[in-house]
GROMACS .gro file of C-alpha atoms in nm:
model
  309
    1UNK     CA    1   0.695  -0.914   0.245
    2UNK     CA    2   0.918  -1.190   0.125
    3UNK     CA    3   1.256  -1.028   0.338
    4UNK     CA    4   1.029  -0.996   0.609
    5UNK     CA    5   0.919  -1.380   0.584
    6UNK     CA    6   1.258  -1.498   0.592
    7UNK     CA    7   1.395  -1.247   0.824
    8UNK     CA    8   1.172  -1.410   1.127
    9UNK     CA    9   1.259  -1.727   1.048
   10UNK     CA   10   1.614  -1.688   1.123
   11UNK     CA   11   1.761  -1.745   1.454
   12UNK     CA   12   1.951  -1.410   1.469
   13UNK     CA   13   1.735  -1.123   1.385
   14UNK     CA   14   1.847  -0.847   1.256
   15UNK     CA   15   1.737  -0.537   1.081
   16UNK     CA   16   1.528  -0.561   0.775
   17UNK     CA   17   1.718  -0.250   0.581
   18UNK     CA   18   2.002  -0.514   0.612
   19UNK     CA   19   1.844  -0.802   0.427
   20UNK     CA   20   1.987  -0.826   0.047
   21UNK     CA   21   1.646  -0.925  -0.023
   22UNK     CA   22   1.468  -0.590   0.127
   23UNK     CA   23   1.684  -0.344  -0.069
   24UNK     CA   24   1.625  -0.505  -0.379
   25UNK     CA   25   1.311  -0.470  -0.356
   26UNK     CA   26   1.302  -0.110  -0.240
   27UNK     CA   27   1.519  -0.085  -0.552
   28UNK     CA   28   1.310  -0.220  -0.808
   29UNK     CA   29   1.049  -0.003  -0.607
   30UNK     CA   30   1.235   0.322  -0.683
   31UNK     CA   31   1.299   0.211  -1.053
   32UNK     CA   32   0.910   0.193  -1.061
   33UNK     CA   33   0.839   0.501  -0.947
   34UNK     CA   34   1.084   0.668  -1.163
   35UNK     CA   35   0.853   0.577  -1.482
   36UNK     CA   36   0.541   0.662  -1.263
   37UNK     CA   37   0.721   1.025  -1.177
   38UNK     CA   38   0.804   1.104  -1.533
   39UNK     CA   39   0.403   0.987  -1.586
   40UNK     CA   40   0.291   1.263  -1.313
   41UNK     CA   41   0.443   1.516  -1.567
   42UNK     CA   42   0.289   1.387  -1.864
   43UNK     CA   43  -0.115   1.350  -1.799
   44UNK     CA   44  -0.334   1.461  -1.475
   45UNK     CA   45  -0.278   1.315  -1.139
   46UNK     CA   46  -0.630   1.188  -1.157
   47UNK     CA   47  -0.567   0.942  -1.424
   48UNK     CA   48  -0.222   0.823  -1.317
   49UNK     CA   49  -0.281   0.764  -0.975
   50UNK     CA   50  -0.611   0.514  -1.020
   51UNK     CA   51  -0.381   0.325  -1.294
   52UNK     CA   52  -0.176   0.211  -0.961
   53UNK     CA   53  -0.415  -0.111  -1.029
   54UNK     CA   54  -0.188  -0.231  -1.259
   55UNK     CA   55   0.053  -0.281  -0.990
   56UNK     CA   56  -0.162  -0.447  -0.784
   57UNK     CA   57  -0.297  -0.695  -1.063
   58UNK     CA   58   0.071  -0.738  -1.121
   59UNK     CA   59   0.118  -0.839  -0.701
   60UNK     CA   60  -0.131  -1.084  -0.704
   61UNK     CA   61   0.011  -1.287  -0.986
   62UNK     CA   62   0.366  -1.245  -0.855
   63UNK     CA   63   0.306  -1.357  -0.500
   64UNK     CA   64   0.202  -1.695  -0.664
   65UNK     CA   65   0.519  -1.731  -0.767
   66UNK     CA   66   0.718  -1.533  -0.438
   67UNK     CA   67   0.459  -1.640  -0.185
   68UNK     CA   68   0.345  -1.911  -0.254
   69UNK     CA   69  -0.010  -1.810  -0.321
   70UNK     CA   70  -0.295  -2.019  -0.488
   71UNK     CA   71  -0.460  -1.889  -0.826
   72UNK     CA   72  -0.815  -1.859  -0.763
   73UNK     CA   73  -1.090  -1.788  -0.987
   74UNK     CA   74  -1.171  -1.419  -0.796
   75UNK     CA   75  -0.829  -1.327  -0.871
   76UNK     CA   76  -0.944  -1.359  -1.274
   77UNK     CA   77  -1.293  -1.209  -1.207
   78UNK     CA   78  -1.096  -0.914  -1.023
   79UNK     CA   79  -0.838  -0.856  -1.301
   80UNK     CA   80  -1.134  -0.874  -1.507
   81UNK     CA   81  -1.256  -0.574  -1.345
   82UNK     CA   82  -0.992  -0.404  -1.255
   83UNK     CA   83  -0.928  -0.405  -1.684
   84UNK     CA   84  -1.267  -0.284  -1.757
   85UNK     CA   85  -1.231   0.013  -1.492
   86UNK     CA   86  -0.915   0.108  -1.645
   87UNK     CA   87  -1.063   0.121  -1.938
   88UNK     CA   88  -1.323   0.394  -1.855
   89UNK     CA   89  -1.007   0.564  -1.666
   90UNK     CA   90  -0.857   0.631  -1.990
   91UNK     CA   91  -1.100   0.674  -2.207
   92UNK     CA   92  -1.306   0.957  -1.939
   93UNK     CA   93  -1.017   1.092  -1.762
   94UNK     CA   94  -1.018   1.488  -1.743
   95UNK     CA   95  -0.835   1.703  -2.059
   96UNK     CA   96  -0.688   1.945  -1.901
   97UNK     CA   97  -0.335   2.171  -2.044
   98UNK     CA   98   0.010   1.931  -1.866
   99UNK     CA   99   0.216   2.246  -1.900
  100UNK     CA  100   0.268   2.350  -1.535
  101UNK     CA  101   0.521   2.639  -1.478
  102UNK     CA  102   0.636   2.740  -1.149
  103UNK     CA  103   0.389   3.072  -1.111
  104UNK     CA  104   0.136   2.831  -1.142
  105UNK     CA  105   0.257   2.630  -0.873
  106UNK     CA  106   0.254   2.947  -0.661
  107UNK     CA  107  -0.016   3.062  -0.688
  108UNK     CA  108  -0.188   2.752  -0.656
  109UNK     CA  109  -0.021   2.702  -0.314
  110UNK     CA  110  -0.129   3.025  -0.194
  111UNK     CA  111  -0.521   2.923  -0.317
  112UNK     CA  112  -0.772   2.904  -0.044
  113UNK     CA  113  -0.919   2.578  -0.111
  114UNK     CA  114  -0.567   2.406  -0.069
  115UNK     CA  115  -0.493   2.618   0.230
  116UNK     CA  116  -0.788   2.460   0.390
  117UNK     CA  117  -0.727   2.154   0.259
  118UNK     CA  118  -0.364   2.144   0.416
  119UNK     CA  119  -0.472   2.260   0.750
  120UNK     CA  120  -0.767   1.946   0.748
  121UNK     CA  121  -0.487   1.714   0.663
  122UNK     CA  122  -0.228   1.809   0.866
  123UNK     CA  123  -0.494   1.791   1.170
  124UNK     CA  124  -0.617   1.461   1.086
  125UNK     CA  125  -0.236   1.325   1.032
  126UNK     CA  126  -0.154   1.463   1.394
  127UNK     CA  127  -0.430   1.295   1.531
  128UNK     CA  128  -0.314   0.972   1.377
  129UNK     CA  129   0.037   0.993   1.455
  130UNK     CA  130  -0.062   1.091   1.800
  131UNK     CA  131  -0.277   0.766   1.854
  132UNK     CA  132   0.031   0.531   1.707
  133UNK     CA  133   0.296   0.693   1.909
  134UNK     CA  134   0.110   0.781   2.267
  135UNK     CA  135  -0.168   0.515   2.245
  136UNK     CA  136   0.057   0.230   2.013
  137UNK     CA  137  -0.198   0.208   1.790
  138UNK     CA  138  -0.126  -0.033   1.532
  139UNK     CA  139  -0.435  -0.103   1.317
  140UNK     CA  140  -0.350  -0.131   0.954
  141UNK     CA  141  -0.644   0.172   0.884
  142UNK     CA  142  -0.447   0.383   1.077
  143UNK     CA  143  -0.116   0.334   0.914
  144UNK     CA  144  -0.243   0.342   0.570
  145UNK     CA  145  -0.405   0.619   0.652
  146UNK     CA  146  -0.119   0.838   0.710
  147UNK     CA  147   0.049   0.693   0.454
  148UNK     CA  148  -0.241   0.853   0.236
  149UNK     CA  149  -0.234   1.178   0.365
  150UNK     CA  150   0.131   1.173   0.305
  151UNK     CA  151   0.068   1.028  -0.041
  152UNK     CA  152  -0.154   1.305  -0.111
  153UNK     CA  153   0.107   1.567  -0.085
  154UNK     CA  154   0.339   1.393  -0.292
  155UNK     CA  155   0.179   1.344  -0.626
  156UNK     CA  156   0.111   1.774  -0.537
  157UNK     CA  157   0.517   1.784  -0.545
  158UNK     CA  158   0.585   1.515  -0.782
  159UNK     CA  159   0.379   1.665  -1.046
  160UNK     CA  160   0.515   2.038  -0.975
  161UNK     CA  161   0.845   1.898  -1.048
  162UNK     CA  162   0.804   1.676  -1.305
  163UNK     CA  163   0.668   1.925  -1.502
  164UNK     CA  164   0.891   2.202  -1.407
  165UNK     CA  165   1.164   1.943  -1.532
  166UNK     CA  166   0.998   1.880  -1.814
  167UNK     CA  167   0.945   2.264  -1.939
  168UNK     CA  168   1.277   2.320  -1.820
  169UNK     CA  169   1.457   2.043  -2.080
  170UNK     CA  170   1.171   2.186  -2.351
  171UNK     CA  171   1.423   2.513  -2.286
  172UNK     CA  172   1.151   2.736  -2.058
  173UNK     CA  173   1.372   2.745  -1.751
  174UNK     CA  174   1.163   2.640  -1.457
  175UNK     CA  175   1.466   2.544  -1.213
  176UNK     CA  176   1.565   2.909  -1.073
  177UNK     CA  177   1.225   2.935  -0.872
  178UNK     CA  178   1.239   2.862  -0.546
  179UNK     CA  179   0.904   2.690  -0.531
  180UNK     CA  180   1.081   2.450  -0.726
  181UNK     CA  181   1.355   2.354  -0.413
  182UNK     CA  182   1.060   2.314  -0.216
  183UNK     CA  183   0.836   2.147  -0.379
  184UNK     CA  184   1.154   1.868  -0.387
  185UNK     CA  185   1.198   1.877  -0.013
  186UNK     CA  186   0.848   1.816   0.028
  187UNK     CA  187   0.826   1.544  -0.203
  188UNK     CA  188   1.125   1.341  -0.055
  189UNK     CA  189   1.035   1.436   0.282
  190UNK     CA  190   0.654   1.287   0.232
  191UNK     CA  191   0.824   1.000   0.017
  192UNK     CA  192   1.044   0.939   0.325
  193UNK     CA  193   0.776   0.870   0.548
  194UNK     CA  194   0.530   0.662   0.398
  195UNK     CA  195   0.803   0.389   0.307
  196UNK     CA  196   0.820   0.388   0.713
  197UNK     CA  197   0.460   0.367   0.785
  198UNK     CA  198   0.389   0.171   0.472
  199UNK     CA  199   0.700  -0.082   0.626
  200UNK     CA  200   0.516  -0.078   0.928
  201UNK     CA  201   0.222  -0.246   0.781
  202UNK     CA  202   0.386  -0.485   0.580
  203UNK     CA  203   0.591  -0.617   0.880
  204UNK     CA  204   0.226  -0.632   1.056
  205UNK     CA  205   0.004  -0.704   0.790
  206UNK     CA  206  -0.087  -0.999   0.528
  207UNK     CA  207   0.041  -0.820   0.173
  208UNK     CA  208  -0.282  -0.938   0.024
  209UNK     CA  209  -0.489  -0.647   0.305
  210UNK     CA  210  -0.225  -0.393   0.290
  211UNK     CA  211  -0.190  -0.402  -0.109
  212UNK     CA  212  -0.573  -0.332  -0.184
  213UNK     CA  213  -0.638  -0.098   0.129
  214UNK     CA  214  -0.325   0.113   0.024
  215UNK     CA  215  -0.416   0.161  -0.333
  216UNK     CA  216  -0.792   0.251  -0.212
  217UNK     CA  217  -0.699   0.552   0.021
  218UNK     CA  218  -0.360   0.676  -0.201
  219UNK     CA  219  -0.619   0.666  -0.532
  220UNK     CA  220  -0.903   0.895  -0.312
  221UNK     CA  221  -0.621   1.075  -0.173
  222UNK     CA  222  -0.467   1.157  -0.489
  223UNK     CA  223  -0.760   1.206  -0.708
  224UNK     CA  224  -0.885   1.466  -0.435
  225UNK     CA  225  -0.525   1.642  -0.430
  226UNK     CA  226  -0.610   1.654  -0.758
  227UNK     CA  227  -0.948   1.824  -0.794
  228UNK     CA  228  -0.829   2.061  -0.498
  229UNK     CA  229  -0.507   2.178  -0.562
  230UNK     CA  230  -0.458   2.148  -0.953
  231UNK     CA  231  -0.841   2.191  -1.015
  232UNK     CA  232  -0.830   1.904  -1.275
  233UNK     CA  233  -1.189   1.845  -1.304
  234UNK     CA  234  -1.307   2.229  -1.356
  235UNK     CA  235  -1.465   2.221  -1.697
  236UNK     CA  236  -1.535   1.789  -1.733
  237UNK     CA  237  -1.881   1.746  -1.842
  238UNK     CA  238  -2.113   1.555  -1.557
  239UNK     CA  239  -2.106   1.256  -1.752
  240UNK     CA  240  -1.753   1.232  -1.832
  241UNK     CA  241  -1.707   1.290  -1.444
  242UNK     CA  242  -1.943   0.996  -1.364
  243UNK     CA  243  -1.811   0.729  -1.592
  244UNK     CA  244  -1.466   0.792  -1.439
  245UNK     CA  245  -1.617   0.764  -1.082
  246UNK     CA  246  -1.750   0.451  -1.198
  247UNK     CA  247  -1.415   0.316  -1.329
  248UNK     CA  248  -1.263   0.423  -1.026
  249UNK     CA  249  -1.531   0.205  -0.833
  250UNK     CA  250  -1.479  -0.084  -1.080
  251UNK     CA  251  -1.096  -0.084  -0.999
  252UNK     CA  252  -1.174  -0.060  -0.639
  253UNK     CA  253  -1.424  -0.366  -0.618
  254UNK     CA  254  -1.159  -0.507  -0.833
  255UNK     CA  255  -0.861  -0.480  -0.636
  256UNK     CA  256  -1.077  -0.585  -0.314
  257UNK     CA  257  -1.179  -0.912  -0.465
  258UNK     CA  258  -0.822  -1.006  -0.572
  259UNK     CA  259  -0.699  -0.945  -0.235
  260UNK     CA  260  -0.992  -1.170  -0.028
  261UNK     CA  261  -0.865  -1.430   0.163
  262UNK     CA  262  -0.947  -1.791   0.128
  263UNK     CA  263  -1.069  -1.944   0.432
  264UNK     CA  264  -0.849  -2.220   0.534
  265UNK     CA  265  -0.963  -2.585   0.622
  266UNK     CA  266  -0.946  -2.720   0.943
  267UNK     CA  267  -0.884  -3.061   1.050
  268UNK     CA  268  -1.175  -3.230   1.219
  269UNK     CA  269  -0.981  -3.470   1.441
  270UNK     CA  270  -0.819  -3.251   1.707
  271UNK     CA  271  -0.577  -3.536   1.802
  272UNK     CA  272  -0.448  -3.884   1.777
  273UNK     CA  273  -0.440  -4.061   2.074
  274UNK     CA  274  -0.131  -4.374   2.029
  275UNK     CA  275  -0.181  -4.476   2.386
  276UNK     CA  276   0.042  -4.665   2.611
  277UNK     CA  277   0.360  -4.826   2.369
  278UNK     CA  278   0.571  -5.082   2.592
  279UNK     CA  279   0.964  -5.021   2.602
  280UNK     CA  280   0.937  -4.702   2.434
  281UNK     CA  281   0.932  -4.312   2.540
  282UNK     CA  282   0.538  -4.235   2.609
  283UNK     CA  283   0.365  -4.028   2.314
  284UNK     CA  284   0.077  -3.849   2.449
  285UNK     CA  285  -0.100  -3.635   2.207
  286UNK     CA  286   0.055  -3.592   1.851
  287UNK     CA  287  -0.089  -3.291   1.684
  288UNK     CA  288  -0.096  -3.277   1.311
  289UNK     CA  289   0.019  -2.984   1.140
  290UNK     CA  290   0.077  -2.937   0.806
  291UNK     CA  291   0.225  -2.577   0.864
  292UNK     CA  292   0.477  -2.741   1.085
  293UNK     CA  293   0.853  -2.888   1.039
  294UNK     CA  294   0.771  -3.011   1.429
  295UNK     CA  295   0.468  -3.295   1.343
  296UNK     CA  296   0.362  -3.320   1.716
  297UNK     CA  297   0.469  -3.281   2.096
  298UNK     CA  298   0.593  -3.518   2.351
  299UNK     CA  299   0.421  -3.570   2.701
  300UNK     CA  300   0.631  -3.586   3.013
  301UNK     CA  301   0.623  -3.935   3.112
  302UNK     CA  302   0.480  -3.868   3.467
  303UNK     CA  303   0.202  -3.672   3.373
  304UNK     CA  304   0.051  -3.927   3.155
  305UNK     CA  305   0.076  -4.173   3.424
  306UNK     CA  306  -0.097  -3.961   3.646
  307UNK     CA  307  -0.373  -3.893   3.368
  308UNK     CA  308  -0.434  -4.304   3.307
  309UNK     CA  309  -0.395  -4.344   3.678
   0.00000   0.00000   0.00000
């Protein structure tokens, strides 16, 4: 958001994936997600992906320092919240075996609730993409939606691999399957395309909607990839399943409060009138803004003549 910032306030624009300050970002992004991949292989999708809120805690404190934003007192209450429903994420998130080989993969992939589940996803993602391309509809829902649909199928691939990597240096060779190839190309294909749509919305977007909309729909996203395709919550007890919903919720309201606007003041004098000054250029209306290197605007000489006339 920062590149993006600076990048329209210079006189020659030119593409973001050229700003210094845009790949290191995307670099420190990737260096994230390298911890959160070798995660995916070492507890269920369904409690790593709602523990996202720690990055988003983590955004609201650093755009104080990068943005320029104000600490408020429902940025506390939020990470208050957003603690306490990682809390019950932990403490009620499914037990279920981490040791995923790559028949399991198949034959989850061949399952009839994910086949179903595909074909549901990859009709609602064609809908999208047909409204943003043929209609050039922009609206942030839409593009984090498809960036959660997307999302969706890559925690599927990033925890087949991870885990297939992970038997595979435990010395159960996982890496001469084919499902394992493809479950990579899927993952860096899906990967691919939500840093463009997710781009998109940052270039269009206040970080502070964006951040809390995006972890909402990749969390539901992932933790029903999740349930469907890895069948996570199979044997949880009800109430297990309940208090997790409920930290899930608790992150959510969380995340949501931290990332409400403040409404901004308003001045209540529109203008200040200086009036006629003799032997100097005319000022009409000077307009005071704050936001502004330019303070005010200069009248043409003849048309405030023609007004006081």
């Amino acid at each position: 958001k920062c590149a993006h910032l600076r990048l329209v306030c210079q006189a020659e624009q030119k593409p973001y994936y050229r700003s210094k300050l845009w790949c290191c970002g995307i670099t420190l992004l990737g260096l994230g997600e390298v911890g959160n991949f070798t995660a995916y292989g070492l507890a269920p999708i369904t409690l790593v992906a709602p523990l996202g809120c720690v990055s988003v805690i983590g955004s609201a404190f650093i755009s104080v320092f990068f943005l320029k934003k104000t600490m408020r007192t429902a940025d506390i209450l939020g990470g208050t919240l957003t603690i306490t429903g990682i809390f019950l994420l932990v403490t009620f998130a499914p037990n279920v075996p981490q040791e995923l080989t790559a028949r399991q993969v198949q034959n989850y992939l061949v399952s009839w609730p994910f086949l179903v589940y595909s074909i549901l996803e990859i009709l609602i993602f064609c809908i999208l993409l047909y409204f943003y391309k043929r209609k050039a509809v922009k609206h942030i829902v839409v593009l984090l939606m498809m960036v959660a649909l997307l999302a969706s199928l890559t925690v599927i691939a990033v925890k087949a691999v991870s885990s297939m990597i992970a038997l595979s240096v435990k010395g159960k060779m996982q890496l001469t399957y084919s499902v394992f190839y493809i479950m990579s190309v899927l993952m860096a294909a899906s990967c691919a395309f939500q840093i463009k749509f997710l781009n998109q919305a940052m270039h269009l977007y206040e970080a502070t909607a964006v951040v809390p909309i995006n972890f909402v729909f990749f969390t539901t996203s992932a933790i029903i990839s999740g349930v469907i395709f890895y069948r996570e919550f199979q044997s949880a007890a009800l109430l297990s399943v309940f208090m997790f919903l409920f930290g899930c919720l608790l992150s959510f309201l969380g995340v949501i409060i931290i990332a409400k606007k403040k409404k901004e003041d308003h001045l209540q004098v529109p203008f200040i009138d200086c009036g006629h000054i003799p032997g100097q250029k005319l000022t009409g209306k000077i307009q005071p803004d704050s936001h502004c290197s330019c303070y005010g605007t200069l009248n043409k000489e003849d048309d405030l003549v023609k007004r006081q006339s």
